[in-house]
PDB file of C-alpha atoms in Angstrom:
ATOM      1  CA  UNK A   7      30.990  21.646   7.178  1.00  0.00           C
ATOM      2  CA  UNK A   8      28.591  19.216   9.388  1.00  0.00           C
ATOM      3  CA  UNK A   9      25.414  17.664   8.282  1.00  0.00           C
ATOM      4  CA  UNK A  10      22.713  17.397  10.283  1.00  0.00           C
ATOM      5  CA  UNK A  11      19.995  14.819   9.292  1.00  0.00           C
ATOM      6  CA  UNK A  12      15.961  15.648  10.065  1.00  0.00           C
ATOM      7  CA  UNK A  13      13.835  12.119   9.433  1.00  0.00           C
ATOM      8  CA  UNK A  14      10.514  12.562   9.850  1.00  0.00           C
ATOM      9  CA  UNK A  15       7.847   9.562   9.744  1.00  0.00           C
ATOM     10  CA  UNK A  16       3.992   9.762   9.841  1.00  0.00           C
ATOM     11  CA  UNK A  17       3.345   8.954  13.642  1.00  0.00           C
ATOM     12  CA  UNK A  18       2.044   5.693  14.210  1.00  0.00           C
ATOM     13  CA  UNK A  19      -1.293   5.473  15.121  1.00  0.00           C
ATOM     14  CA  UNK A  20      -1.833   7.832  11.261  1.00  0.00           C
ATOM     15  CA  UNK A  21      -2.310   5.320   7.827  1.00  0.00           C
ATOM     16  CA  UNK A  22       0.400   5.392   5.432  1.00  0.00           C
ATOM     17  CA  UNK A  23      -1.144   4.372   2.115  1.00  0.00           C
ATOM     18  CA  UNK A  24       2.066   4.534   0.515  1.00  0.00           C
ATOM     19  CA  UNK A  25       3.767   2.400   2.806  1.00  0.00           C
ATOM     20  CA  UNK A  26       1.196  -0.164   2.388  1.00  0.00           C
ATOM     21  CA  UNK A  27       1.378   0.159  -1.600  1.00  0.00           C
ATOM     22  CA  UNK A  28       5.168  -0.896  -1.098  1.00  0.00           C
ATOM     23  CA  UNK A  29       4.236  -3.638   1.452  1.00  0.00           C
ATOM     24  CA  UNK A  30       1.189  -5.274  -0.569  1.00  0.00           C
ATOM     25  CA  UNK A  31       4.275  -4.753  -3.742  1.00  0.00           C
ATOM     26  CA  UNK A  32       7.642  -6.571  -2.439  1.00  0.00           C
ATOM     27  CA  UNK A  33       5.573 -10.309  -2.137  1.00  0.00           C
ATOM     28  CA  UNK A  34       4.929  -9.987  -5.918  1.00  0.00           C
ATOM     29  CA  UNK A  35       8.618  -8.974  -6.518  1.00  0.00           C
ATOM     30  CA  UNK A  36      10.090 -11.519  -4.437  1.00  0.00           C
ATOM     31  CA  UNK A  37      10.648  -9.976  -1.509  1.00  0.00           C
ATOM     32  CA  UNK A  38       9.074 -12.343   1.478  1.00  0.00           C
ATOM     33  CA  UNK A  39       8.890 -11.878   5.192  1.00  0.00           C
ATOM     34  CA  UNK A  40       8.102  -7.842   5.840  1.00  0.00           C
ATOM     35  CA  UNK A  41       5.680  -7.331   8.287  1.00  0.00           C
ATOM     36  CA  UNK A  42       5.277  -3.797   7.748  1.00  0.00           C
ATOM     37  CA  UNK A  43       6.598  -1.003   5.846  1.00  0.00           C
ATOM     38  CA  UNK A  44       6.309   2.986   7.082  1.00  0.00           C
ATOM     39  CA  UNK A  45       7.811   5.479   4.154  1.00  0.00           C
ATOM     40  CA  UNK A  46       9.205   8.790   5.647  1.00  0.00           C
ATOM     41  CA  UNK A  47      11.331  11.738   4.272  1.00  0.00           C
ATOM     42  CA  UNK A  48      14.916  12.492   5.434  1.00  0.00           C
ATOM     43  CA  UNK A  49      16.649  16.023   4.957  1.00  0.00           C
ATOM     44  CA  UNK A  50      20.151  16.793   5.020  1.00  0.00           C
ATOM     45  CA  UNK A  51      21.373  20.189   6.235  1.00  0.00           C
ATOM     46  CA  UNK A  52      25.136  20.829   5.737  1.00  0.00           C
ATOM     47  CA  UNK A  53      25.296  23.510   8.387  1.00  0.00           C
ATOM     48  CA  UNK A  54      28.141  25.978   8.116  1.00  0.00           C
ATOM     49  CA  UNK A  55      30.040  26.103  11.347  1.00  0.00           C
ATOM     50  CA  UNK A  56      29.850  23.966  14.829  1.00  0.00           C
ATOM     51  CA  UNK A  57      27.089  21.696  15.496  1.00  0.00           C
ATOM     52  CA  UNK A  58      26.709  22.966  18.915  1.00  0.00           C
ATOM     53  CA  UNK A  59      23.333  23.238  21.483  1.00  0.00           C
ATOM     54  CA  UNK A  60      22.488  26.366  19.479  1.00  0.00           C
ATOM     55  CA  UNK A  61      22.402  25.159  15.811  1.00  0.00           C
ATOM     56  CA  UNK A  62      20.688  21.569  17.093  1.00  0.00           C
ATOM     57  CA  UNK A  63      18.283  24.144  18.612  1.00  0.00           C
ATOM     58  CA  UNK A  64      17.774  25.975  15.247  1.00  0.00           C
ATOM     59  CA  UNK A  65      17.324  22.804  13.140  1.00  0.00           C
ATOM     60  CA  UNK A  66      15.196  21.005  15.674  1.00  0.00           C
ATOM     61  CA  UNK A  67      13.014  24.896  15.074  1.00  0.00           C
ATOM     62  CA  UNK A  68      13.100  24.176  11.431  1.00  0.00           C
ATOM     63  CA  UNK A  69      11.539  20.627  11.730  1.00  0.00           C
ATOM     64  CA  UNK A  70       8.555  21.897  13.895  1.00  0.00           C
ATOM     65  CA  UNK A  71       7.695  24.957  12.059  1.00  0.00           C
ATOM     66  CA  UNK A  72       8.610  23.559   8.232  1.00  0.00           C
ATOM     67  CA  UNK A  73       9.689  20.395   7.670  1.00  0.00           C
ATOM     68  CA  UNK A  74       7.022  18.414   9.821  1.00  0.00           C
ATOM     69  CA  UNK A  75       3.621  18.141   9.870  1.00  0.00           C
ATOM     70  CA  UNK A  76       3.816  18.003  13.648  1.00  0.00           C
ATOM     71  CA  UNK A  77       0.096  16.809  13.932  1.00  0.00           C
ATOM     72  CA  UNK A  78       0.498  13.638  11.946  1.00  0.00           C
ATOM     73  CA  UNK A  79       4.386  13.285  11.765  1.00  0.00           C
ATOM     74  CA  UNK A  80       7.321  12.548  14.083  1.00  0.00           C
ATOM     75  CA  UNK A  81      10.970  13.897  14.014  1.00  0.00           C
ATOM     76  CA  UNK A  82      14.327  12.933  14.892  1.00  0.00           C
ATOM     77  CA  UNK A  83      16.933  15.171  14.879  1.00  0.00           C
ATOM     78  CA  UNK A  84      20.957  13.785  14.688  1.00  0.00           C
ATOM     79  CA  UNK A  85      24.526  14.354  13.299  1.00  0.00           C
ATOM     80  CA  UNK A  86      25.908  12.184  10.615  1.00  0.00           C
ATOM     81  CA  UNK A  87      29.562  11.571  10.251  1.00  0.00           C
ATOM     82  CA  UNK A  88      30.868  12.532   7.319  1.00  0.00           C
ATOM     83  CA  UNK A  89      34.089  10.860   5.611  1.00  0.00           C
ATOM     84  CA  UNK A  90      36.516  12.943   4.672  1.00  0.00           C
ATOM     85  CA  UNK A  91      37.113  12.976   0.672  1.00  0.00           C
ATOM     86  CA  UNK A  92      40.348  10.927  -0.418  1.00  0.00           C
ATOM     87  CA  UNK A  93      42.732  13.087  -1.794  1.00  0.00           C
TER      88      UNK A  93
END
């Protein structure tokens, strides 16, 4: 089985509030030096079968008609490497 991972981020030029709640947050916890912080979702599809042109077609379908807001977010489409489980 292969997983393919969807992230999708709010595109640039939109306000993430919630990305500046964690970025005004990490000074009082102790966490110096971030410039910025963007929060985005990530979806993992364990396709069954071959990642091939046709299924990276499908999923990259499914992020523009349902898992993105394609007028205020961005997508990336890619295949993670999975480790085999030790026996």
């Amino acid at each position: 089985m292969a997983r393919v991972v969807v992230d999708v981020m709010m595109k640039p030029e939109i306000l993430d509030p919630q990305g500046q709640a964690v970025q005004r947050a990490l000074p009082r916890l102790g966490f110096e030096g971030i410039a910025d912080v963007r929060q985005g979702k990530r979806f993992e599809l364990d396709l069954e079968g071959p990642v091939d042109d046709a299924a990276l077609a499908r999923v990259r379908e499914m992020a523009e008609t349902f898992l993105a807001n394609t007028v205020i977010e961005d997508y990336t489409v890619r295949v993670e490497e999975r480790e085999e489980a030790a026996a």
